[in-house]
mmCIF file of C-alpha atoms in Angstrom:
data_model
loop_
_atom_site.group_PDB
_atom_site.id
_atom_site.type_symbol
_atom_site.label_atom_id
_atom_site.label_comp_id
_atom_site.label_asym_id
_atom_site.label_seq_id
_atom_site.Cartn_x
_atom_site.Cartn_y
_atom_site.Cartn_z
ATOM 1 C CA UNK D 134 30.391 30.389 -0.335
ATOM 2 C CA UNK D 135 28.885 28.291 -3.136
ATOM 3 C CA UNK D 136 25.117 27.793 -3.510
ATOM 4 C CA UNK D 137 25.110 24.276 -2.021
ATOM 5 C CA UNK D 138 27.043 25.311 1.096
ATOM 6 C CA UNK D 139 24.665 28.240 1.495
ATOM 7 C CA UNK D 140 21.712 25.830 1.662
ATOM 8 C CA UNK D 141 23.444 23.638 4.197
ATOM 9 C CA UNK D 142 24.479 26.374 6.557
ATOM 10 C CA UNK D 143 22.727 29.719 6.840
ATOM 11 C CA UNK D 144 24.025 31.630 9.838
ATOM 12 C CA UNK D 145 23.638 29.408 12.892
ATOM 13 C CA UNK D 146 20.846 27.214 11.520
ATOM 14 C CA UNK D 147 20.444 24.632 8.815
ATOM 15 C CA UNK D 148 17.819 25.163 6.166
ATOM 16 C CA UNK D 149 15.738 22.514 4.416
ATOM 17 C CA UNK D 150 16.548 21.760 0.778
ATOM 18 C CA UNK D 151 13.262 21.382 -1.123
ATOM 19 C CA UNK D 152 13.393 18.971 -4.053
ATOM 20 C CA UNK D 153 11.031 18.269 -6.940
ATOM 21 C CA UNK D 154 11.254 14.984 -8.843
ATOM 22 C CA UNK D 155 9.957 14.754 -12.395
ATOM 23 C CA UNK D 156 10.136 11.322 -14.044
ATOM 24 C CA UNK D 157 7.638 9.066 -15.806
ATOM 25 C CA UNK D 158 8.824 6.034 -13.811
ATOM 26 C CA UNK D 159 6.515 6.127 -10.774
ATOM 27 C CA UNK D 160 8.460 3.504 -8.854
ATOM 28 C CA UNK D 161 11.724 5.418 -9.327
ATOM 29 C CA UNK D 162 10.156 8.745 -8.284
ATOM 30 C CA UNK D 163 8.601 7.212 -5.177
ATOM 31 C CA UNK D 164 11.871 5.459 -4.237
ATOM 32 C CA UNK D 165 13.958 8.614 -4.638
ATOM 33 C CA UNK D 166 11.392 10.627 -2.665
ATOM 34 C CA UNK D 167 11.383 8.093 0.191
ATOM 35 C CA UNK D 168 15.183 8.109 0.294
ATOM 36 C CA UNK D 169 15.440 11.914 0.242
ATOM 37 C CA UNK D 170 12.764 12.378 2.901
ATOM 38 C CA UNK D 171 14.784 10.177 5.265
ATOM 39 C CA UNK D 172 17.847 12.413 4.885
ATOM 40 C CA UNK D 173 18.408 15.348 7.221
ATOM 41 C CA UNK D 174 17.773 18.727 5.574
ATOM 42 C CA UNK D 175 16.143 17.262 2.445
ATOM 43 C CA UNK D 176 12.451 17.307 1.631
ATOM 44 C CA UNK D 177 10.753 16.063 -1.516
ATOM 45 C CA UNK D 178 8.081 18.733 -1.885
ATOM 46 C CA UNK D 179 6.784 17.843 -5.350
ATOM 47 C CA UNK D 180 6.533 14.562 -7.272
ATOM 48 C CA UNK D 181 5.316 14.465 -10.868
ATOM 49 C CA UNK D 182 5.180 11.697 -13.450
ATOM 50 C CA UNK D 183 4.629 13.996 -16.460
ATOM 51 C CA UNK D 184 5.404 17.566 -17.497
ATOM 52 C CA UNK D 185 1.711 18.453 -17.478
ATOM 53 C CA UNK D 186 1.303 17.264 -13.911
ATOM 54 C CA UNK D 187 4.470 19.095 -12.881
ATOM 55 C CA UNK D 188 3.234 22.419 -14.283
ATOM 56 C CA UNK D 189 -0.242 21.880 -12.764
ATOM 57 C CA UNK D 190 1.236 21.326 -9.299
ATOM 58 C CA UNK D 191 3.291 24.527 -9.359
ATOM 59 C CA UNK D 192 1.723 27.333 -7.363
ATOM 60 C CA UNK D 193 2.752 30.946 -6.839
ATOM 61 C CA UNK D 194 4.142 30.158 -3.410
ATOM 62 C CA UNK D 195 5.846 26.940 -4.550
ATOM 63 C CA UNK D 196 9.425 26.996 -3.340
ATOM 64 C CA UNK D 197 11.792 24.449 -4.883
ATOM 65 C CA UNK D 198 15.571 24.454 -4.614
ATOM 66 C CA UNK D 199 16.473 21.461 -6.800
ATOM 67 C CA UNK D 200 14.594 19.759 -9.641
ATOM 68 C CA UNK D 201 15.538 16.189 -10.565
ATOM 69 C CA UNK D 202 14.400 16.027 -14.181
ATOM 70 C CA UNK D 203 14.303 12.952 -16.411
ATOM 71 C CA UNK D 204 15.639 13.825 -19.868
ATOM 72 C CA UNK D 205 12.929 11.866 -21.680
ATOM 73 C CA UNK D 206 9.386 11.654 -20.428
ATOM 74 C CA UNK D 207 7.173 9.249 -22.381
ATOM 75 C CA UNK D 208 9.110 9.838 -25.612
ATOM 76 C CA UNK D 209 9.144 13.602 -24.975
ATOM 77 C CA UNK D 210 12.463 15.414 -24.549
ATOM 78 C CA UNK D 211 12.098 17.367 -21.318
ATOM 79 C CA UNK D 212 14.984 19.652 -22.278
ATOM 80 C CA UNK D 213 12.590 21.418 -24.656
ATOM 81 C CA UNK D 214 10.675 22.573 -21.561
ATOM 82 C CA UNK D 215 13.720 23.575 -19.532
ATOM 83 C CA UNK D 216 13.370 27.282 -20.449
ATOM 84 C CA UNK D 217 9.768 27.304 -19.167
ATOM 85 C CA UNK D 218 10.795 25.524 -15.969
ATOM 86 C CA UNK D 219 13.579 28.053 -15.356
ATOM 87 C CA UNK D 220 11.189 30.937 -16.111
ATOM 88 C CA UNK D 221 8.730 29.644 -13.491
ATOM 89 C CA UNK D 222 11.417 28.647 -10.968
ATOM 90 C CA UNK D 223 14.436 30.856 -11.727
ATOM 91 C CA UNK D 224 16.262 30.097 -8.476
ATOM 92 C CA UNK D 225 15.937 26.319 -8.771
ATOM 93 C CA UNK D 226 18.911 24.222 -9.816
ATOM 94 C CA UNK D 227 18.063 21.518 -12.351
ATOM 95 C CA UNK D 228 19.734 18.107 -12.326
ATOM 96 C CA UNK D 229 18.983 16.170 -15.515
ATOM 97 C CA UNK D 230 18.788 12.387 -15.125
ATOM 98 C CA UNK D 231 18.700 9.628 -17.695
ATOM 99 C CA UNK D 232 18.640 5.868 -17.823
ATOM 100 C CA UNK D 233 19.740 5.922 -21.459
ATOM 101 C CA UNK D 234 23.168 4.613 -22.393
ATOM 102 C CA UNK D 235 23.162 6.108 -25.901
ATOM 103 C CA UNK D 236 25.781 8.802 -26.447
ATOM 104 C CA UNK D 237 23.222 11.316 -27.763
ATOM 105 C CA UNK D 238 21.648 11.446 -24.275
ATOM 106 C CA UNK D 239 24.944 11.711 -22.440
ATOM 107 C CA UNK D 240 26.569 14.628 -24.236
#
């Protein structure tokens, strides 16, 4: 069973998928969070508009399954911080998002 199927069906019950959204576009973050919170089995548990805010909001008991991460946050490449994110949340899957059309962001 792959990791996504495991989240969807654990034994006889469904488990909630906890999602963090990290993007400097507040309107986008809020829209994605509203959409996800309306879906069954999804919960946006953390919203951050900067890397600093994201790291400040993390607590020892913070449990996140998926991180939606913007590739560039206020002219900062968030991929440089990916190792730290994975060190703090080793079980979390990271989905990198971008609104850039330039090839350097897509490869």
